[in-house]
Every structure is written in C-alpha cells, then in structure tokens.
C-alpha cells in the first residue's frame, strides 16, 4: 500500500506541475494586474472561470482510477480561482469541473463533484475575507489541506458501501492532500513574488517621481538663488570689480553682493560689498543665505556710515531667527571712491587678501565672530586705504580647501602665487585665472564645496 501511495503521489505531483506552469503563464498576462489589485472586470472574471475550470477538467482527465475512484488534482483549479477572483469566479470554475466530473461517473462521483464546487466557493469567501486580496502562502496552503480533508470526509459520509469508501480514502487521501497542498504552496509563492515585484515597482516609480519633483524644486531654488547674485557689477569710478559664484550642488550657502545705490543710498561715490559663506549645504543653507543677505542689506541701509553697527544689528536678528544652529561667516565693506577708503567688518570669514602694488600681501583679519552664533556678539570696523594697483581678493574656503585626488588642498599659498602672477590682469581675467588654476589642481576630483570669489582692483 505504501508503494501505491508513493507512486500515486508522484503522478499527482506531475499533474500539479502542469497546472502550476499554466497558472504561472496566466500571471504574466496583461490583465492579471486587475486580479492582484482585487478589481477584476466581468471580462477578466469570465476568463478566470474558463481557465481554471479547464484546469479542473484537466485534473480529472489526467488522473487515474483506483478502486472505482479517481486520484486527481481537480480541486486545485477551483481553489486557485476562488482565492484569486472571488466567490463568483471560484464557483464558476468549480461548476465546470464538477459538471465534467458528473459526466465521468464512478463510485465517488457525488462527493467529488460537490467538493469541487465547494473548493471554488470557499476559496472565494476567503478572498472576500481578505478584503479582495490573495490570502498568502500560509492561509492558502492550510485551505488546500483543509479542503482536501473535507473532500475525504464527504467521501466517507456520502459514498456507499462505507467499507469501499474507507479503502479509497486510505489510499488516496495522503497523495491528494499532499499534491494539492504542494501545488497551492508553489502558486502562492509565485503570487507572493509577483506582489513583491509590483510593490517594488510602485516604490521605484514613487521614488523616481519624488526625485523628479525634488529636481524640479532644486532647479527652481537654484534659479531663485542665482537671481540673488548680481548679474553685472555696479561701476565705481577708480575701481575694477568682478565676482563669481560656483555652486558645488544645485543650491548652496555661498553668496556675494555688490549693493546698488538705490538699496543703500550712501552716495554716488560709495558702494557696499559683501561675500559670505553659510554653514551647511543644500536647501537649508540656501534659505539661511537668503535670510542673511536680506538682513544685511536692510541693516546696511539703516547704518550707511557704520558697517560695524549694521553687522551687529543684523547678527542679533539672524541669531534670534536661527533655530537650526546654522551660522554665516561674512565680510562686509563700504568702499568710498573719493578717498579710496575701504571700511570693513570681518565676521569670522576667511581673511581677504590685499595685494599691494609693491608685491606685498596683507590679510584683513576678523573683527568679530560669525553671524548667528551669538546674539550679543560685538563687531568692530577696520579701515584700509587702497592705492593705485592694489588688488583686494575676497573668497570663500571653497577655493583654499579645494582638494585633488590625493586629498591635497589648494591652500592659501597657491592662491597668493596665482594673484602675484596675475598682477597685470584686470579683475575678470584674474578671477578666471584663479578659478582655472583651482580646476586644474583638482582635476577630475569632484567639487566638494561652493566657491565664491570677488576681486576689487584699484585703477
């Protein structure tokens, strides 16, 4: 008997494999997403009924007779139909399989036919209970085992004589329960993988849309930020001024400004100059940059003759509004064309390099701490008289800390060397020379920080 059970199981597993392959091909059809989403149309439901009904018929035809009963996997088709499409689909596929089973006849015809119908119906009820979704591996396999066990109990209850029914159940119960459970496991595994693929695809699509949205936002932010930077330099008699900003990302925290006369009405012979570097990168730094720029501009107009007071007041405002711990280093100055006096405040910024016509360098050291760090910070002003041929180079640390592939920094020494070698150039040419030297030094190593540069040349 053990040999008969084993051989029956092998045959049923072969039949099960055919059904699973056919069902797998169905999952790759263009309408199957409707099934996975729990909203199959009437047309799709009809296709499922015919398809799984045909598989149920195949389960009977391909089975074999033992003691007047058929060992088969007929119930697998209706069970899958119900679990995938609901009670209507399950019942329809079960009726197709049951009608065919009735036409075959045999000792167990009524119990087998009824079990096939119930297999589809119960599968559909599980589908409803699972909110129109496939039940998953565990529930599906338990259902297959329970359904075939019920099939065996119905055979014992309905078929007569009981002794013959009992001998049939003893022979076919293990192979049929095992084969149907194995088939259900394989198909549920396939469905699970397909659901995971769809979930990952949805997540990927969502991520792509989010990236595209953020790219659009960054592009808009970059345009807005670039609009803050002066497109052209306001002319000031006796001086040649140039400036440029090179972002490491779409948006950043570096900025420079040449403050127009109509914003700071100090006089037609004076101009406001500013270069700054906000801590951090990306959109937070860009927002903090916008805040800092506006506040300094406004306070500069309030205190046109007192840069130190303008920065002190601006710092108090920025510190009060800064909740993220961000700060900004800033060099702010007013330049008088009549007496060529530069009055400046260095709020923790890289000391600008003042290159004199005689070939010497001078650094304009800090006169106070970075803005936004301490609300009560005090600032003092420094003054320098610019002689003809002097060049003031204002820069952010993106230049001196630019790295090459060996993690070597460009450094201040190289910057001084470039300035000295560019003494005879105008401001734009000198600025281009410095940026070219930095780029050549870094090579293909990616830019890690924003670069901002301003050059004021006395002519």
C-alpha positions as CSV (number, residue, x, y, z in Angstrom):
1,X,0.0,0.0,0.0
2,X,2.9,2.4,0.8
3,X,4.3,1.8,-2.7
4,X,0.9,2.6,-4.2
5,X,0.6,5.8,-2.2
6,X,4.1,6.9,-3.2
7,X,3.5,6.2,-6.9
8,X,0.2,8.0,-6.7
9,X,1.8,11.0,-5.1
10,X,4.5,11.1,-7.8
11,X,1.9,11.1,-10.5
12,X,-0.2,13.7,-8.8
13,X,2.8,16.0,-8.4
14,X,3.5,15.7,-12.1
15,X,-0.1,16.8,-12.8
16,X,0.2,19.6,-10.3
17,X,3.3,20.9,-12.1
18,X,1.4,21.2,-15.3
19,X,-1.4,23.1,-13.6
20,X,1.1,25.4,-11.9
21,X,3.0,26.1,-15.1
22,X,-0.3,27.1,-16.8
23,X,-1.3,29.2,-13.9
24,X,2.1,30.9,-13.9
25,X,1.7,31.9,-17.5
26,X,-1.7,33.4,-16.6
27,X,0.0,35.6,-14.0
28,X,2.1,37.2,-16.8
29,X,-0.9,38.2,-18.9
30,X,-1.6,41.8,-19.4
31,X,-4.9,41.7,-17.5
32,X,-3.6,39.9,-14.4
33,X,-2.8,43.2,-12.6
34,X,-6.5,43.7,-12.2
35,X,-6.6,40.4,-10.4
36,X,-3.8,41.3,-8.0
37,X,-5.5,44.6,-7.3
38,X,-8.8,42.9,-6.4
39,X,-10.9,44.5,-9.1
40,X,-11.2,42.0,-12.0
41,X,-13.7,43.2,-14.6
42,X,-16.5,40.9,-15.8
43,X,-14.4,40.0,-18.8
44,X,-11.5,39.0,-16.7
45,X,-13.7,37.1,-14.3
46,X,-15.1,35.1,-17.3
47,X,-11.5,34.4,-18.5
48,X,-10.6,33.1,-15.0
49,X,-13.7,30.9,-14.8
50,X,-12.9,29.3,-18.1
51,X,-9.2,29.0,-17.5
52,X,-9.4,27.4,-14.0
53,X,-12.4,25.4,-15.0
54,X,-10.4,23.9,-17.8
55,X,-7.6,23.2,-15.3
56,X,-10.1,21.4,-13.1
57,X,-11.2,19.3,-16.0
58,X,-7.6,18.5,-16.8
59,X,-7.1,17.5,-13.2
60,X,-9.8,14.8,-13.7
61,X,-8.8,13.7,-17.2
62,X,-5.1,13.3,-16.3
63,X,-5.9,11.4,-13.1
64,X,-6.2,7.7,-12.7
65,X,-8.8,5.3,-11.3
66,X,-8.2,3.3,-8.1
67,X,-11.0,1.1,-6.7
68,X,-13.7,2.9,-8.6
69,X,-12.4,6.4,-7.6
70,X,-10.2,8.9,-9.4
71,X,-7.0,10.1,-7.8
72,X,-6.6,13.6,-9.1
73,X,-5.8,17.3,-8.5
74,X,-9.2,18.5,-9.8
75,X,-9.9,20.8,-6.8
76,X,-6.7,22.8,-7.3
77,X,-8.0,24.8,-10.2
78,X,-11.3,26.0,-8.5
79,X,-9.4,26.7,-5.2
80,X,-7.0,29.0,-7.1
81,X,-9.8,30.6,-9.0
82,X,-11.6,31.5,-5.8
83,X,-8.5,32.8,-4.0
84,X,-7.7,35.0,-7.0
85,X,-11.1,36.2,-8.3
86,X,-13.7,35.8,-5.6
87,X,-16.7,33.5,-5.0
88,X,-18.2,34.0,-8.4
89,X,-15.0,33.0,-10.2
90,X,-14.4,30.2,-7.8
91,X,-17.9,28.9,-8.0
92,X,-17.9,29.1,-11.8
93,X,-14.6,27.2,-12.2
94,X,-15.9,24.7,-9.6
95,X,-19.1,24.1,-11.5
96,X,-17.2,23.4,-14.8
97,X,-15.0,20.9,-13.0
98,X,-18.0,19.4,-11.2
99,X,-20.1,19.0,-14.3
100,X,-17.3,17.2,-16.1
101,X,-16.8,15.0,-13.0
102,X,-20.5,14.1,-13.1
103,X,-20.2,13.1,-16.7
104,X,-17.4,10.7,-15.8
105,X,-19.4,8.8,-13.2
106,X,-17.9,6.4,-10.7
107,X,-18.2,5.4,-7.1
108,X,-17.3,8.8,-5.7
109,X,-19.0,11.0,-8.3
110,X,-21.3,12.9,-6.0
111,X,-18.8,13.6,-3.2
112,X,-16.1,14.6,-5.7
113,X,-18.3,16.9,-7.7
114,X,-19.7,18.6,-4.6
115,X,-16.2,19.0,-3.2
116,X,-15.0,20.7,-6.4
117,X,-17.8,23.2,-6.2
118,X,-17.2,23.9,-2.5
119,X,-13.4,24.3,-3.2
120,X,-14.1,27.2,-5.5
121,X,-16.8,28.8,-3.3
122,X,-14.8,28.6,-0.1
123,X,-11.7,30.0,-1.9
124,X,-13.8,32.9,-3.0
125,X,-15.1,33.5,0.5
126,X,-11.5,33.6,1.8
127,X,-10.8,36.2,-0.9
128,X,-13.6,38.4,0.4
129,X,-12.5,37.9,4.0
130,X,-9.0,39.0,3.0
131,X,-10.5,42.2,1.5
132,X,-10.3,41.1,-2.1
133,X,-6.7,40.1,-1.9
134,X,-4.8,36.8,-2.4
135,X,-4.6,35.1,1.0
136,X,-0.8,34.5,1.1
137,X,1.2,31.2,1.4
138,X,0.2,30.1,4.9
139,X,-3.6,30.6,4.6
140,X,-3.6,29.2,1.0
141,X,-1.8,26.0,2.0
142,X,-3.9,25.5,5.1
143,X,-7.0,26.0,3.0
144,X,-5.8,23.4,0.4
145,X,-5.1,20.8,3.2
146,X,-8.4,21.5,4.9
147,X,-10.4,21.4,1.6
148,X,-9.0,18.0,0.6
149,X,-9.6,16.7,4.2
150,X,-13.2,17.8,3.8
151,X,-13.2,16.1,0.4
152,X,-12.2,12.8,2.1
153,X,-14.8,13.3,4.9
154,X,-17.5,13.8,2.3
155,X,-16.5,10.7,0.5
156,X,-16.9,8.7,3.8
157,X,-20.2,10.3,4.5
158,X,-21.8,10.1,1.1
159,X,-20.4,7.1,-0.7
160,X,-21.7,3.6,0.0
161,X,-20.8,0.9,0.9
162,X,-18.7,2.6,3.7
163,X,-16.0,-0.2,3.6
164,X,-15.2,0.6,0.0
165,X,-15.2,4.4,0.7
166,X,-12.9,3.8,3.6
167,X,-10.4,1.8,1.5
168,X,-10.4,4.5,-1.2
169,X,-9.8,7.3,1.4
170,X,-7.0,5.4,2.9
171,X,-5.4,5.0,-0.5
172,X,-5.9,8.5,-2.0
173,X,-6.1,10.9,1.0
174,X,-2.3,11.3,1.5
175,X,-1.4,11.7,-2.2
176,X,-4.3,14.1,-2.9
177,X,-3.8,16.3,0.2
178,X,0.0,16.4,-0.4
179,X,-0.3,17.2,-4.1
180,X,-2.9,19.9,-3.7
181,X,-1.0,21.5,-0.8
182,X,2.2,21.4,-2.7
183,X,0.6,23.0,-5.8
184,X,-1.0,25.6,-3.6
185,X,2.3,26.4,-2.0
186,X,4.2,26.8,-5.3
187,X,1.5,29.0,-6.8
188,X,1.1,31.1,-3.6
189,X,4.9,31.6,-3.7
190,X,4.7,32.8,-7.3
191,X,1.9,35.2,-6.4
192,X,3.9,36.5,-3.4
193,X,6.9,37.2,-5.6
194,X,4.7,38.9,-8.1
195,X,3.2,41.1,-5.4
196,X,6.7,42.0,-4.2
197,X,7.8,42.9,-7.7
198,X,4.7,45.1,-8.1
199,X,5.3,46.7,-4.7
200,X,9.0,47.4,-5.5
201,X,8.0,48.8,-8.9
202,X,5.5,51.1,-7.2
203,X,8.1,52.2,-4.7
204,X,10.6,52.7,-7.5
205,X,8.0,54.7,-9.5
206,X,7.2,56.8,-6.4
207,X,10.9,57.3,-5.8
208,X,11.5,58.4,-9.4
209,X,8.6,60.8,-9.2
210,X,9.9,62.2,-5.9
211,X,13.3,62.6,-7.3
212,X,11.9,64.4,-10.4
213,X,9.8,66.6,-8.1
214,X,12.9,67.4,-6.0
215,X,15.0,68.1,-9.1
216,X,12.3,70.5,-10.2
217,X,12.2,72.1,-6.8
218,X,16.0,72.3,-6.8
219,X,16.1,73.8,-10.2
220,X,13.6,76.5,-9.2
221,X,15.5,77.1,-6.0
222,X,18.7,77.4,-8.0
223,X,17.1,79.9,-10.3
224,X,15.9,81.9,-7.4
225,X,19.2,81.8,-5.7
226,X,21.1,82.8,-8.8
227,X,18.7,85.8,-9.1
228,X,20.1,87.0,-5.7
229,X,23.5,87.3,-7.2
230,X,24.3,90.5,-9.2
231,X,24.3,89.9,-12.9
232,X,26.5,92.9,-13.6
233,X,28.8,94.9,-11.4
234,X,27.8,98.4,-10.5
235,X,30.5,100.6,-11.8
236,X,32.5,102.6,-9.3
237,X,34.9,105.3,-10.6
238,X,38.6,104.3,-9.9
239,X,37.8,100.6,-9.3
240,X,37.5,97.4,-11.4
241,X,35.3,94.9,-9.7
242,X,34.4,91.3,-10.6
243,X,32.7,88.4,-8.8
244,X,31.6,84.9,-9.4
245,X,29.9,82.0,-7.6
246,X,30.3,78.3,-8.5
247,X,28.0,76.0,-6.6
248,X,29.0,72.5,-5.6
249,X,25.4,71.4,-5.8
250,X,22.2,73.0,-7.3
251,X,21.9,75.3,-4.4
252,X,24.3,76.3,-1.7
253,X,25.3,78.7,1.1
254,X,27.9,80.9,-0.6
255,X,27.0,84.3,-1.9
256,X,28.4,87.7,-2.8
257,X,26.8,91.0,-3.4
258,X,27.5,94.4,-4.8
259,X,24.9,96.6,-3.1
260,X,23.3,99.1,-5.5
261,X,22.9,102.7,-4.6
262,X,19.2,102.6,-4.7
263,X,19.1,100.0,-2.0
264,X,21.8,101.6,0.2
265,X,21.6,105.3,-0.6
266,X,25.0,106.2,0.9
267,X,26.2,108.3,-2.1
268,X,27.1,108.0,-5.7
269,X,30.8,107.6,-4.7
270,X,30.3,104.7,-2.3
271,X,29.4,101.1,-2.8
272,X,28.5,98.2,-0.5
273,X,30.5,94.9,-0.9
274,X,29.7,91.6,0.7
275,X,30.9,88.0,0.5
276,X,29.6,85.2,2.8
277,X,29.6,81.5,3.5
278,X,26.8,79.8,5.3
279,X,27.5,76.6,7.3
280,X,26.0,73.5,5.7
281,X,24.9,72.8,2.2
282,X,21.8,72.4,0.1
283,X,18.4,74.0,0.5
284,X,18.8,74.8,4.3
285,X,22.0,76.7,3.6
286,X,20.4,78.4,0.6
287,X,17.4,79.6,2.8
288,X,19.7,80.8,5.5
289,X,21.8,82.6,2.8
290,X,18.7,84.4,1.6
291,X,17.8,85.5,5.1
292,X,21.3,86.7,5.8
293,X,21.6,88.6,2.6
294,X,18.3,90.4,3.1
295,X,19.0,91.3,6.7
296,X,22.5,92.6,6.0
297,X,21.2,94.7,3.0
298,X,18.4,96.2,5.1
299,X,20.7,97.0,8.1
300,X,23.3,98.4,5.7
301,X,20.7,100.9,4.6
302,X,20.0,101.8,8.2
303,X,23.6,102.4,9.1
304,X,25.3,103.5,5.9
305,X,28.2,105.1,7.7
306,X,28.6,102.5,10.4
307,X,29.3,99.0,9.0
308,X,30.1,97.6,12.4
309,X,26.7,98.7,13.8
310,X,25.0,97.3,10.7
311,X,26.5,93.9,11.2
312,X,25.9,93.9,15.0
313,X,22.2,94.6,14.4
314,X,22.0,92.1,11.6
315,X,23.6,89.4,13.8
316,X,21.1,90.0,16.6
317,X,18.2,89.5,14.1
318,X,19.8,86.4,12.4
319,X,20.7,84.8,15.8
320,X,17.1,85.3,17.0
321,X,15.7,83.6,13.9
322,X,18.2,80.8,13.7
323,X,16.7,77.7,15.3
324,X,18.9,75.2,13.4
325,X,22.2,76.2,14.8
326,X,23.4,77.5,11.4
327,X,25.7,80.4,11.1
328,X,27.3,82.5,8.4
329,X,30.8,83.9,8.0
330,X,30.7,87.3,6.3
331,X,33.0,90.0,5.0
332,X,31.1,93.3,4.6
333,X,32.6,96.6,3.5
334,X,31.8,100.0,2.1
335,X,34.2,101.4,-0.5
336,X,34.5,105.2,-0.9
337,X,35.7,106.2,-4.4
338,X,36.6,109.8,-3.3
339,X,39.2,108.8,-0.7
340,X,39.6,105.1,-1.7
341,X,39.0,104.1,1.9
342,X,37.6,100.6,2.5
343,X,35.7,100.3,5.8
344,X,35.1,96.7,6.6
345,X,33.8,94.2,9.1
346,X,35.0,90.6,9.0
347,X,32.6,88.4,10.8
348,X,34.7,85.2,11.1
349,X,35.3,85.0,7.4
350,X,38.4,83.9,5.5
351,X,40.7,87.0,5.7
352,X,40.6,88.6,2.3
353,X,44.0,89.1,0.7
354,X,45.0,92.7,0.0
355,X,47.8,92.6,-2.6
356,X,49.7,95.8,-2.8
357,X,51.3,97.2,-5.9
358,X,54.7,96.7,-4.3
359,X,54.2,93.0,-4.3
360,X,53.4,92.5,-0.6
361,X,50.3,90.8,0.9
362,X,48.1,91.9,3.8
363,X,45.3,89.9,5.4
364,X,42.1,91.7,6.6
365,X,41.6,89.7,9.8
366,X,38.4,89.0,11.6
367,X,36.9,91.9,13.6
368,X,34.1,89.8,15.1
369,X,32.7,86.3,15.3
370,X,30.5,84.5,12.7
371,X,26.9,85.8,12.5
372,X,24.2,83.7,14.0
373,X,26.4,82.1,16.6
374,X,25.8,84.6,19.5
375,X,23.1,87.2,19.7
376,X,25.1,89.6,21.8
377,X,28.3,89.5,19.7
378,X,30.2,92.7,19.2
379,X,31.9,93.8,15.9
380,X,34.4,96.5,15.2
381,X,35.4,98.0,11.8
382,X,38.7,98.1,10.1
383,X,39.9,100.6,7.5
384,X,42.3,100.4,4.7
385,X,43.3,103.0,2.1
386,X,43.6,101.4,-1.3
387,X,46.4,102.7,-3.5
388,X,46.6,102.5,-7.3
389,X,47.5,99.0,-8.4
390,X,46.2,97.4,-5.1
391,X,44.1,94.3,-5.5
392,X,41.6,93.0,-2.9
393,X,40.7,89.3,-3.3
394,X,37.7,88.2,-1.3
395,X,37.0,84.5,-1.3
396,X,35.3,81.6,0.5
397,X,37.0,78.5,1.7
398,X,35.8,76.5,-1.3
399,X,39.0,77.9,-3.1
400,X,41.7,77.3,-0.4
401,X,40.1,73.9,0.7
402,X,39.6,72.6,-2.8
403,X,41.1,69.1,-2.9
404,X,42.7,66.9,-5.6
405,X,42.5,63.1,-5.8
406,X,45.4,62.9,-3.3
407,X,43.3,64.9,-0.7
408,X,45.8,67.8,-1.0
409,X,44.3,71.2,-0.5
410,X,44.8,74.1,-2.9
411,X,45.7,76.3,0.0
412,X,46.4,80.0,0.5
413,X,50.0,79.8,-0.7
414,X,48.9,78.7,-4.2
415,X,46.2,81.4,-4.2
416,X,48.8,84.1,-3.3
417,X,51.1,82.8,-6.1
418,X,48.3,83.0,-8.7
419,X,47.4,86.5,-7.6
420,X,51.0,87.6,-7.8
421,X,51.4,86.1,-11.3
422,X,48.2,87.8,-12.4
423,X,49.1,91.3,-11.2
424,X,48.8,92.9,-14.7
425,X,45.4,91.4,-15.5
426,X,42.1,93.1,-15.0
427,X,39.7,91.8,-12.3
428,X,37.7,89.5,-14.6
429,X,40.9,88.0,-16.1
430,X,42.4,87.5,-12.7
431,X,39.2,85.9,-11.4
432,X,39.2,83.5,-14.4
433,X,42.8,82.7,-13.9
434,X,42.3,81.8,-10.2
435,X,39.3,79.6,-11.0
436,X,41.2,77.9,-13.8
437,X,44.1,77.2,-11.5
438,X,41.8,75.7,-8.9
439,X,40.1,73.5,-11.5
440,X,43.5,72.3,-12.9
441,X,44.7,71.5,-9.4
442,X,41.6,69.4,-8.6
443,X,41.5,67.6,-11.9
444,X,38.6,65.2,-12.1
445,X,38.1,65.2,-8.3
446,X,34.6,66.4,-7.6
447,X,34.0,69.8,-6.2
448,X,33.0,69.4,-2.5
449,X,32.2,72.9,-1.5
450,X,30.8,76.1,-3.0
451,X,33.3,78.5,-4.5
452,X,32.8,82.3,-4.4
453,X,35.3,84.9,-5.4
454,X,35.3,88.7,-5.6
455,X,38.1,90.9,-6.8
456,X,38.4,94.7,-6.4
457,X,41.2,96.3,-8.3
458,X,42.2,99.9,-7.9
459,X,42.9,101.5,-11.2
